mmCIF file of C-alpha atoms in Angstrom:
data_model
loop_
_atom_site.group_PDB
_atom_site.id
_atom_site.type_symbol
_atom_site.label_atom_id
_atom_site.label_comp_id
_atom_site.label_asym_id
_atom_site.label_seq_id
_atom_site.Cartn_x
_atom_site.Cartn_y
_atom_site.Cartn_z
ATOM 1 C CA MET A 1 31.890 1.535 -33.639
ATOM 2 C CA LEU A 2 33.065 -2.069 -33.328
ATOM 3 C CA LYS A 3 34.856 -1.172 -30.100
ATOM 4 C CA THR A 4 31.631 0.283 -28.700
ATOM 5 C CA VAL A 5 29.681 -2.885 -29.581
ATOM 6 C CA ASN A 6 32.328 -5.080 -27.961
ATOM 7 C CA HIS A 7 32.213 -2.936 -24.822
ATOM 8 C CA PHE A 8 28.424 -3.340 -24.691
ATOM 9 C CA TRP A 9 28.611 -7.126 -24.821
ATOM 10 C CA SER A 10 31.378 -7.204 -22.229
ATOM 11 C CA ASP A 11 29.507 -4.962 -19.784
ATOM 12 C CA MET A 12 27.190 -7.303 -17.868
ATOM 13 C CA THR A 13 25.318 -4.545 -16.044
ATOM 14 C CA LEU A 14 24.568 -2.590 -19.215
ATOM 15 C CA ARG A 15 23.638 -5.673 -21.209
ATOM 16 C CA SER A 16 21.297 -7.132 -18.600
ATOM 17 C CA THR A 17 19.482 -3.800 -18.278
ATOM 18 C CA VAL A 18 19.194 -2.789 -21.933
ATOM 19 C CA LEU A 19 18.165 -6.169 -23.332
ATOM 20 C CA PRO A 20 14.974 -6.580 -21.235
ATOM 21 C CA ILE A 21 13.915 -3.015 -22.062
ATOM 22 C CA LEU A 22 14.485 -3.635 -25.777
ATOM 23 C CA ALA A 23 12.537 -6.899 -25.507
ATOM 24 C CA ILE A 24 9.602 -5.071 -23.887
ATOM 25 C CA ILE A 25 9.542 -2.427 -26.635
ATOM 26 C CA VAL A 26 9.760 -5.003 -29.429
ATOM 27 C CA LEU A 27 7.056 -7.231 -27.929
ATOM 28 C CA ILE A 28 4.643 -4.326 -27.392
ATOM 29 C CA ALA A 29 5.196 -3.096 -30.949
ATOM 30 C CA TYR A 30 4.756 -6.556 -32.480
ATOM 31 C CA PHE A 31 1.626 -7.605 -30.579
ATOM 32 C CA SER A 32 0.050 -4.178 -31.100
ATOM 33 C CA MET A 33 0.454 -4.575 -34.862
ATOM 34 C CA VAL A 34 -0.968 -8.096 -34.833
ATOM 35 C CA ASN A 35 -3.913 -7.174 -32.607
ATOM 36 C CA PRO A 36 -4.670 -3.468 -31.877
ATOM 37 C CA LEU A 37 -6.629 -4.494 -28.756
ATOM 38 C CA PHE A 38 -3.339 -5.459 -27.136
ATOM 39 C CA PHE A 39 -2.299 -1.797 -26.811
ATOM 40 C CA SER A 40 -5.175 -0.628 -24.620
ATOM 41 C CA SER A 41 -5.547 0.493 -21.022
ATOM 42 C CA ALA A 42 -7.899 -2.398 -20.302
ATOM 43 C CA ASN A 43 -5.339 -4.935 -21.477
ATOM 44 C CA ALA A 44 -2.556 -3.137 -19.596
ATOM 45 C CA LEU A 45 -4.531 -3.596 -16.368
ATOM 46 C CA ASN A 46 -5.135 -7.203 -17.351
ATOM 47 C CA ILE A 47 -1.388 -7.743 -17.747
ATOM 48 C CA GLY A 48 -0.860 -6.171 -14.331
ATOM 49 C CA ARG A 49 -3.417 -8.433 -12.680
ATOM 50 C CA GLN A 50 -2.000 -11.518 -14.386
ATOM 51 C CA SER A 51 1.581 -10.722 -13.430
ATOM 52 C CA ALA A 52 1.197 -9.426 -9.852
ATOM 53 C CA VAL A 53 1.506 -12.824 -8.162
ATOM 54 C CA LEU A 54 4.235 -13.858 -10.615
ATOM 55 C CA LEU A 55 6.153 -10.715 -9.642
ATOM 56 C CA MET A 56 5.893 -11.624 -5.958
ATOM 57 C CA VAL A 57 7.139 -15.172 -6.563
ATOM 58 C CA SER A 58 9.930 -13.918 -8.824
ATOM 59 C CA LEU A 59 11.027 -11.487 -6.113
ATOM 60 C CA ALA A 60 11.191 -14.405 -3.690
ATOM 61 C CA GLY A 61 13.316 -16.382 -6.115
ATOM 62 C CA THR A 62 15.563 -13.375 -6.662
ATOM 63 C CA MET A 63 16.526 -13.151 -2.990
ATOM 64 C CA VAL A 64 17.760 -16.754 -3.039
ATOM 65 C CA ILE A 65 19.424 -16.544 -6.438
ATOM 66 C CA LEU A 66 21.346 -13.465 -5.298
ATOM 67 C CA ILE A 67 23.294 -15.650 -2.858
ATOM 68 C CA GLY A 68 24.065 -18.165 -5.607
ATOM 69 C CA SER A 69 21.406 -20.687 -4.572
ATOM 70 C CA ILE A 70 18.025 -21.540 -6.070
ATOM 71 C CA ASP A 71 14.581 -22.371 -4.683
ATOM 72 C CA LEU A 72 12.552 -24.767 -6.818
ATOM 73 C CA SER A 73 9.784 -25.059 -4.225
ATOM 74 C CA VAL A 74 8.320 -21.570 -4.712
ATOM 75 C CA GLY A 75 5.352 -22.677 -6.836
ATOM 76 C CA SER A 76 4.380 -25.509 -4.483
ATOM 77 C CA LEU A 77 4.789 -23.201 -1.497
ATOM 78 C CA VAL A 78 2.435 -20.604 -2.980
ATOM 79 C CA THR A 79 -0.132 -23.354 -3.590
ATOM 80 C CA LEU A 80 0.150 -24.725 -0.047
ATOM 81 C CA THR A 81 -0.066 -21.330 1.630
ATOM 82 C CA GLY A 82 -3.056 -20.477 -0.543
ATOM 83 C CA ILE A 83 -4.827 -23.626 0.666
ATOM 84 C CA LEU A 84 -3.954 -22.813 4.283
ATOM 85 C CA VAL A 85 -5.314 -19.291 3.876
ATOM 86 C CA ALA A 86 -8.562 -20.596 2.384
ATOM 87 C CA MET A 87 -8.961 -23.116 5.209
ATOM 88 C CA SER A 88 -8.346 -20.591 7.991
ATOM 89 C CA ILE A 89 -9.869 -17.343 6.772
ATOM 90 C CA ASP A 90 -13.446 -17.980 7.935
ATOM 91 C CA SER A 91 -12.303 -18.710 11.493
ATOM 92 C CA LEU A 92 -9.343 -16.312 11.807
ATOM 93 C CA GLY A 93 -10.397 -13.515 9.476
ATOM 94 C CA ALA A 94 -8.344 -12.033 6.635
ATOM 95 C CA GLY A 95 -5.604 -10.713 8.941
ATOM 96 C CA GLY A 96 -5.192 -13.979 10.799
ATOM 97 C CA ALA A 97 -5.197 -16.016 7.601
ATOM 98 C CA THR A 98 -2.542 -13.715 6.144
ATOM 99 C CA LEU A 99 -0.345 -14.361 9.168
ATOM 100 C CA VAL A 100 -0.876 -18.092 8.720
ATOM 101 C CA GLY A 101 0.180 -17.909 5.060
ATOM 102 C CA VAL A 102 3.225 -15.711 5.611
ATOM 103 C CA GLY A 103 4.260 -17.649 8.716
ATOM 104 C CA ALA A 104 3.976 -21.012 6.964
ATOM 105 C CA GLY A 105 6.024 -19.672 4.067
ATOM 106 C CA ALA A 106 8.759 -18.384 6.382
ATOM 107 C CA LEU A 107 8.820 -21.736 8.209
ATOM 108 C CA VAL A 108 9.319 -23.670 4.980
ATOM 109 C CA GLY A 109 12.046 -21.214 4.004
ATOM 110 C CA PHE A 110 13.728 -21.798 7.363
ATOM 111 C CA VAL A 111 13.661 -25.564 6.766
ATOM 112 C CA ASN A 112 15.060 -25.144 3.251
ATOM 113 C CA GLY A 113 17.854 -22.892 4.463
ATOM 114 C CA GLY A 114 18.607 -25.148 7.423
ATOM 115 C CA LEU A 115 18.920 -28.242 5.248
ATOM 116 C CA VAL A 116 21.185 -26.406 2.811
ATOM 117 C CA THR A 117 23.490 -25.047 5.507
ATOM 118 C CA VAL A 118 23.502 -27.807 8.141
ATOM 119 C CA LEU A 119 23.515 -30.840 5.848
ATOM 120 C CA ARG A 120 25.517 -28.997 3.172
ATOM 121 C CA VAL A 121 23.204 -30.296 0.473
ATOM 122 C CA PRO A 122 22.930 -28.251 -2.747
ATOM 123 C CA SER A 123 19.884 -25.990 -2.743
ATOM 124 C CA PHE A 124 18.772 -27.427 -6.082
ATOM 125 C CA LEU A 125 18.334 -30.896 -4.546
ATOM 126 C CA VAL A 126 16.861 -29.692 -1.239
ATOM 127 C CA THR A 127 14.202 -27.524 -2.836
ATOM 128 C CA LEU A 128 13.457 -30.110 -5.535
ATOM 129 C CA GLY A 129 12.610 -32.536 -2.747
ATOM 130 C CA MET A 130 10.659 -29.849 -0.899
ATOM 131 C CA LEU A 131 8.666 -29.173 -4.069
ATOM 132 C CA SER A 132 7.400 -32.755 -3.962
ATOM 133 C CA ILE A 133 6.810 -32.719 -0.197
ATOM 134 C CA LEU A 134 4.749 -29.529 -0.323
ATOM 135 C CA ALA A 135 2.720 -30.782 -3.289
ATOM 136 C CA GLY A 136 1.935 -33.951 -1.352
ATOM 137 C CA ILE A 137 0.923 -32.033 1.794
ATOM 138 C CA THR A 138 -1.277 -29.727 -0.275
ATOM 139 C CA ASN A 139 -3.143 -32.594 -1.924
ATOM 140 C CA GLN A 140 -3.381 -34.445 1.394
ATOM 141 C CA ILE A 141 -5.064 -31.626 3.301
ATOM 142 C CA SER A 142 -7.246 -30.491 0.396
ATOM 143 C CA GLN A 143 -7.980 -33.989 -0.929
ATOM 144 C CA GLY A 144 -7.189 -32.596 -4.359
ATOM 145 C CA ARG A 145 -10.186 -30.257 -4.267
ATOM 146 C CA SER A 146 -10.559 -26.490 -4.219
ATOM 147 C CA ILE A 147 -11.208 -24.973 -0.786
ATOM 148 C CA LEU A 148 -14.030 -22.417 -0.786
ATOM 149 C CA PHE A 149 -14.650 -19.820 1.922
ATOM 150 C CA MET A 150 -17.348 -17.327 2.857
ATOM 151 C CA ASN A 151 -15.262 -14.372 4.051
ATOM 152 C CA GLU A 152 -15.270 -11.682 1.353
ATOM 153 C CA THR A 153 -12.753 -9.324 2.982
ATOM 154 C CA LEU A 154 -9.679 -10.732 1.259
ATOM 155 C CA PRO A 155 -11.136 -10.946 -2.280
ATOM 156 C CA THR A 156 -12.544 -7.439 -1.920
ATOM 157 C CA LEU A 157 -9.214 -6.063 -0.717
ATOM 158 C CA VAL A 158 -7.115 -7.833 -3.365
ATOM 159 C CA ASN A 159 -9.391 -7.257 -6.368
ATOM 160 C CA GLY A 160 -10.685 -3.832 -5.374
ATOM 161 C CA SER A 161 -9.058 -0.508 -6.160
ATOM 162 C CA PHE A 162 -8.222 2.289 -3.768
ATOM 163 C CA VAL A 163 -6.026 4.429 -6.043
ATOM 164 C CA LEU A 164 -6.391 5.497 -9.705
ATOM 165 C CA GLY A 165 -8.620 2.564 -10.600
ATOM 166 C CA ILE A 166 -5.636 0.218 -10.484
ATOM 167 C CA PRO A 167 -6.362 -3.127 -8.744
ATOM 168 C CA ASN A 168 -4.837 -3.326 -5.287
ATOM 169 C CA VAL A 169 -3.041 -6.573 -6.093
ATOM 170 C CA ILE A 170 -0.868 -4.604 -8.540
ATOM 171 C CA TRP A 171 -0.065 -1.996 -5.907
ATOM 172 C CA PHE A 172 0.898 -4.694 -3.407
ATOM 173 C CA ALA A 173 3.330 -6.233 -5.894
ATOM 174 C CA LEU A 174 4.831 -2.856 -6.832
ATOM 175 C CA ILE A 175 5.275 -1.874 -3.176
ATOM 176 C CA ALA A 176 6.980 -5.207 -2.504
ATOM 177 C CA THR A 177 9.346 -4.530 -5.411
ATOM 178 C CA VAL A 178 10.293 -1.096 -4.077
ATOM 179 C CA LEU A 179 10.772 -2.342 -0.511
ATOM 180 C CA LEU A 180 12.924 -5.316 -1.539
ATOM 181 C CA THR A 181 14.996 -3.104 -3.828
ATOM 182 C CA LEU A 182 15.656 -0.778 -0.895
ATOM 183 C CA VAL A 183 16.533 -3.770 1.288
ATOM 184 C CA SER A 184 18.913 -5.085 -1.371
ATOM 185 C CA PHE A 185 20.829 -1.848 -1.874
ATOM 186 C CA ARG A 186 20.364 0.170 1.324
ATOM 187 C CA THR A 187 20.677 -2.352 4.160
ATOM 188 C CA VAL A 188 23.316 -4.606 5.681
ATOM 189 C CA LEU A 189 21.196 -7.630 4.772
ATOM 190 C CA GLY A 190 21.208 -6.695 1.115
ATOM 191 C CA ARG A 191 24.947 -6.044 1.023
ATOM 192 C CA TYR A 192 25.639 -9.376 2.673
ATOM 193 C CA LEU A 193 23.382 -11.247 0.227
ATOM 194 C CA PHE A 194 25.329 -9.778 -2.680
ATOM 195 C CA ALA A 195 28.582 -10.628 -0.897
ATOM 196 C CA LEU A 196 27.517 -14.274 -0.512
ATOM 197 C CA GLY A 197 26.668 -14.443 -4.195
ATOM 198 C CA GLY A 198 30.004 -12.916 -5.075
ATOM 199 C CA GLY A 199 31.863 -15.632 -3.153
ATOM 200 C CA GLU A 200 31.038 -17.453 0.087
ATOM 201 C CA VAL A 201 34.674 -18.079 1.001
ATOM 202 C CA ALA A 202 35.586 -14.419 0.660
ATOM 203 C CA ALA A 203 32.448 -13.429 2.588
ATOM 204 C CA ALA A 204 33.352 -15.814 5.416
ATOM 205 C CA HIS A 205 36.891 -14.434 5.550
ATOM 206 C CA ALA A 206 35.401 -10.949 5.783
ATOM 207 C CA GLY A 207 33.579 -11.993 8.960
ATOM 208 C CA ILE A 208 30.081 -12.416 7.510
ATOM 209 C CA PRO A 209 28.106 -15.216 9.242
ATOM 210 C CA VAL A 210 27.443 -17.057 5.991
ATOM 211 C CA ASN A 211 25.027 -19.728 7.233
ATOM 212 C CA TYR A 212 22.900 -17.221 9.141
ATOM 213 C CA TYR A 213 22.346 -15.022 6.116
ATOM 214 C CA LYS A 214 21.751 -17.978 3.810
ATOM 215 C CA VAL A 215 18.956 -19.188 6.075
ATOM 216 C CA LEU A 216 17.637 -15.621 6.290
ATOM 217 C CA ALA A 217 17.517 -15.392 2.479
ATOM 218 C CA PHE A 218 15.468 -18.597 2.262
ATOM 219 C CA MET A 219 13.158 -17.439 5.056
ATOM 220 C CA LEU A 220 12.591 -14.097 3.342
ATOM 221 C CA ALA A 221 11.821 -15.899 0.086
ATOM 222 C CA GLY A 222 9.403 -18.212 1.893
ATOM 223 C CA ALA A 223 7.588 -15.326 3.572
ATOM 224 C CA ILE A 224 7.200 -13.551 0.227
ATOM 225 C CA CYS A 225 5.812 -16.761 -1.303
ATOM 226 C CA GLY A 226 3.384 -16.959 1.603
ATOM 227 C CA LEU A 227 2.187 -13.434 0.839
ATOM 228 C CA ALA A 228 1.906 -14.399 -2.831
ATOM 229 C CA GLY A 229 -0.302 -17.307 -1.760
ATOM 230 C CA VAL A 230 -2.519 -14.871 0.146
ATOM 231 C CA LEU A 231 -2.859 -12.602 -2.896
ATOM 232 C CA LEU A 232 -3.544 -15.519 -5.239
ATOM 233 C CA THR A 233 -6.260 -16.896 -2.966
ATOM 234 C CA GLY A 234 -7.809 -13.448 -2.794
ATOM 235 C CA GLN A 235 -7.736 -13.131 -6.581
ATOM 236 C CA VAL A 236 -9.325 -16.514 -7.222
ATOM 237 C CA GLY A 237 -11.684 -16.469 -4.243
ATOM 238 C CA ALA A 238 -10.657 -20.004 -3.282
ATOM 239 C CA GLY A 239 -7.652 -22.147 -2.495
ATOM 240 C CA THR A 240 -6.864 -24.438 -5.411
ATOM 241 C CA PRO A 241 -4.347 -27.336 -5.371
ATOM 242 C CA THR A 242 -2.977 -26.438 -8.817
ATOM 243 C CA ALA A 243 -2.819 -22.652 -8.422
ATOM 244 C CA GLY A 244 0.970 -22.330 -8.453
ATOM 245 C CA SER A 245 1.791 -24.986 -11.033
ATOM 246 C CA ALA A 246 3.047 -22.542 -13.680
ATOM 247 C CA LEU A 247 4.815 -20.145 -11.326
ATOM 248 C CA LEU A 248 8.159 -21.939 -11.015
ATOM 249 C CA LEU A 249 9.084 -21.927 -14.712
ATOM 250 C CA ASN A 250 7.791 -18.402 -15.282
ATOM 251 C CA SER A 251 9.502 -16.986 -12.188
ATOM 252 C CA ILE A 252 12.893 -18.438 -13.097
ATOM 253 C CA ALA A 253 12.457 -17.130 -16.630
ATOM 254 C CA ALA A 254 11.590 -13.673 -15.271
ATOM 255 C CA VAL A 255 14.549 -13.558 -12.877
ATOM 256 C CA VAL A 256 16.986 -14.588 -15.600
ATOM 257 C CA MET A 257 15.418 -12.317 -18.222
ATOM 258 C CA GLY A 258 15.791 -9.404 -15.816
ATOM 259 C CA GLY A 259 19.520 -9.966 -15.538
ATOM 260 C CA THR A 260 19.929 -11.517 -12.096
ATOM 261 C CA ALA A 261 22.758 -13.989 -12.629
ATOM 262 C CA LEU A 262 22.140 -17.603 -11.604
ATOM 263 C CA SER A 263 25.711 -17.611 -10.296
ATOM 264 C CA GLY A 264 24.687 -14.995 -7.704
ATOM 265 C CA GLY A 265 25.950 -11.573 -6.715
ATOM 266 C CA VAL A 266 24.530 -9.690 -9.717
ATOM 267 C CA GLY A 267 21.048 -8.292 -10.293
ATOM 268 C CA GLY A 268 18.300 -7.429 -7.853
ATOM 269 C CA PRO A 269 14.530 -6.998 -7.465
ATOM 270 C CA HIS A 270 14.460 -3.986 -9.822
ATOM 271 C CA ARG A 271 15.893 -6.184 -12.588
ATOM 272 C CA THR A 272 13.362 -8.902 -11.836
ATOM 273 C CA PHE A 273 10.571 -6.384 -12.350
ATOM 274 C CA LEU A 274 11.758 -5.915 -15.943
ATOM 275 C CA GLY A 275 11.962 -9.665 -16.435
ATOM 276 C CA VAL A 276 8.413 -10.156 -15.188
ATOM 277 C CA LEU A 277 7.227 -7.495 -17.623
ATOM 278 C CA VAL A 278 8.862 -9.383 -20.488
ATOM 279 C CA ILE A 279 7.264 -12.699 -19.485
ATOM 280 C CA ALA A 280 3.863 -11.099 -18.760
ATOM 281 C CA ILE A 281 3.764 -9.187 -22.047
ATOM 282 C CA LEU A 282 4.925 -12.264 -23.968
ATOM 283 C CA THR A 283 2.305 -14.495 -22.329
ATOM 284 C CA ASN A 284 -0.543 -12.003 -22.678
ATOM 285 C CA GLY A 285 0.443 -11.186 -26.253
ATOM 286 C CA MET A 286 0.398 -14.855 -27.231
ATOM 287 C CA ASP A 287 -3.007 -15.223 -25.557
ATOM 288 C CA VAL A 288 -4.418 -12.186 -27.352
ATOM 289 C CA THR A 289 -3.060 -13.345 -30.724
ATOM 290 C CA GLY A 290 -4.420 -16.866 -30.298
ATOM 291 C CA VAL A 291 -1.222 -18.874 -29.753
ATOM 292 C CA ASN A 292 -2.087 -22.212 -28.151
ATOM 293 C CA SER A 293 -0.755 -23.141 -24.695
ATOM 294 C CA PHE A 294 1.568 -25.861 -25.978
ATOM 295 C CA THR A 295 3.318 -23.471 -28.330
ATOM 296 C CA GLN A 296 3.550 -20.932 -25.510
ATOM 297 C CA ASP A 297 5.491 -23.447 -23.407
ATOM 298 C CA ILE A 298 7.903 -24.015 -26.294
ATOM 299 C CA VAL A 299 8.446 -20.278 -26.748
ATOM 300 C CA LYS A 300 9.041 -19.737 -23.013
ATOM 301 C CA GLY A 301 11.586 -22.542 -22.997
ATOM 302 C CA PHE A 302 13.506 -20.886 -25.820
ATOM 303 C CA VAL A 303 13.258 -17.548 -24.003
ATOM 304 C CA ILE A 304 14.885 -19.021 -20.892
ATOM 305 C CA ILE A 305 17.753 -20.545 -22.894
ATOM 306 C CA LEU A 306 18.291 -17.311 -24.822
ATOM 307 C CA ALA A 307 18.145 -15.188 -21.677
ATOM 308 C CA VAL A 308 20.676 -17.336 -19.849
ATOM 309 C CA SER A 309 23.046 -17.339 -22.818
ATOM 310 C CA LEU A 310 22.918 -13.537 -23.067
ATOM 311 C CA THR A 311 23.057 -12.629 -19.370
ATOM 312 C CA ILE A 312 25.288 -15.291 -17.792
ATOM 313 C CA ASP A 313 28.600 -14.013 -16.453
ATOM 314 C CA ARG A 314 30.973 -16.622 -17.892
ATOM 315 C CA SER A 315 33.920 -15.132 -16.019
ATOM 316 C CA LYS A 316 32.544 -16.766 -12.857
ATOM 317 C CA TYR A 317 32.829 -20.240 -14.309
ATOM 318 C CA ALA A 318 36.158 -21.963 -14.903
ATOM 319 C CA PHE A 319 34.256 -24.749 -16.649
ATOM 320 C CA ILE A 320 30.806 -24.937 -18.194
ATOM 321 C CA LYS A 321 29.299 -28.280 -17.115
#
C-alpha cells in the first residue's frame, strides 16, 4: 500500500491529472451542501459563461508555458483587443472587428517573442513590461472610458445559443480547447513546443529552429488572447478598460492547477481545461455562498501556492531559488 502511494506521488502525469479531478468533485460536493442552488443546470451554465473567456486566456498562457516561458501580458492584451473590437465593429462589422482583434493579438505576441529571442531577455521581464505598455495604450485610446457600439451581431452571436441551449461562447471555448489539444499532440508544432520545454539546448542540437518556434508560440498565444477579447466584448456589449484585470492571476492559477508545469514540457490544453474548471467552480461557489471578494483573492493565492507545490517537477531544478 505504501509503495503504491509513493508511486502515485512520484508519477507527475498521474498526480497532475487525478488531483484536479478530485478537487472538482470535492468542491462540487461541498458547495452543493452549503447551498443546494449551486448544483443546478442554471448555475452550471452560469459557470460556463463565466469561465469561457478565462479558458481562452488560459489556453493562450498554456502554449507559452509549454516552452518554459511565461506571458504576463495576457490580461492587458485581452483588454486592449476588446477596446479595438468595440472601436472598429460599427465600421468594419463583426467579421472585420474580429480580424482586427486577432491580428492585434498576434502582432503583440510577435513582438513579445521577438524581444525574448533577439534580445535574449527573460520572458517574465519582457511580458511584465508589455503588460504596462498595453495598459497604457488601452487607457490612452479609450480615455479610461467604456467604448459602446451599435452593431448587435457580435453580442447576439456570442450570447445566443445554436445548440442544446448552451451559450455559443461556451462552445467557442470548448472548440478552441479541442483544436489546441490536437495541435499540441498531433502536429509538428506541438511536438516542437514540448521539445523546447523539455530542453532548448537539446532541441537545438536535434535541429529544431528554437527561436522560430518560440516566436510562433507567443504569436499563437497572442492570437488566442485577441479572440478572447472579441468574445469578452461580445459578452459585455462594450469594450471596457478594466475587462481583463482579473484574467492574469486566474489564468496562471488554472494552468498550474491543471498540471502544466511552469518549467515547460509537461501538460497541455486538456490539462488546462481541468484547471479552469477548478478555478471557475471555486470562484462561483464562493460567490454563491457569500464569500467576499477580498477573501476570494486570499483563497486563490493559497490555491496557486498549493497547486505549484503539488505539481512542480522538482527533478528539473538543480536548485530552488
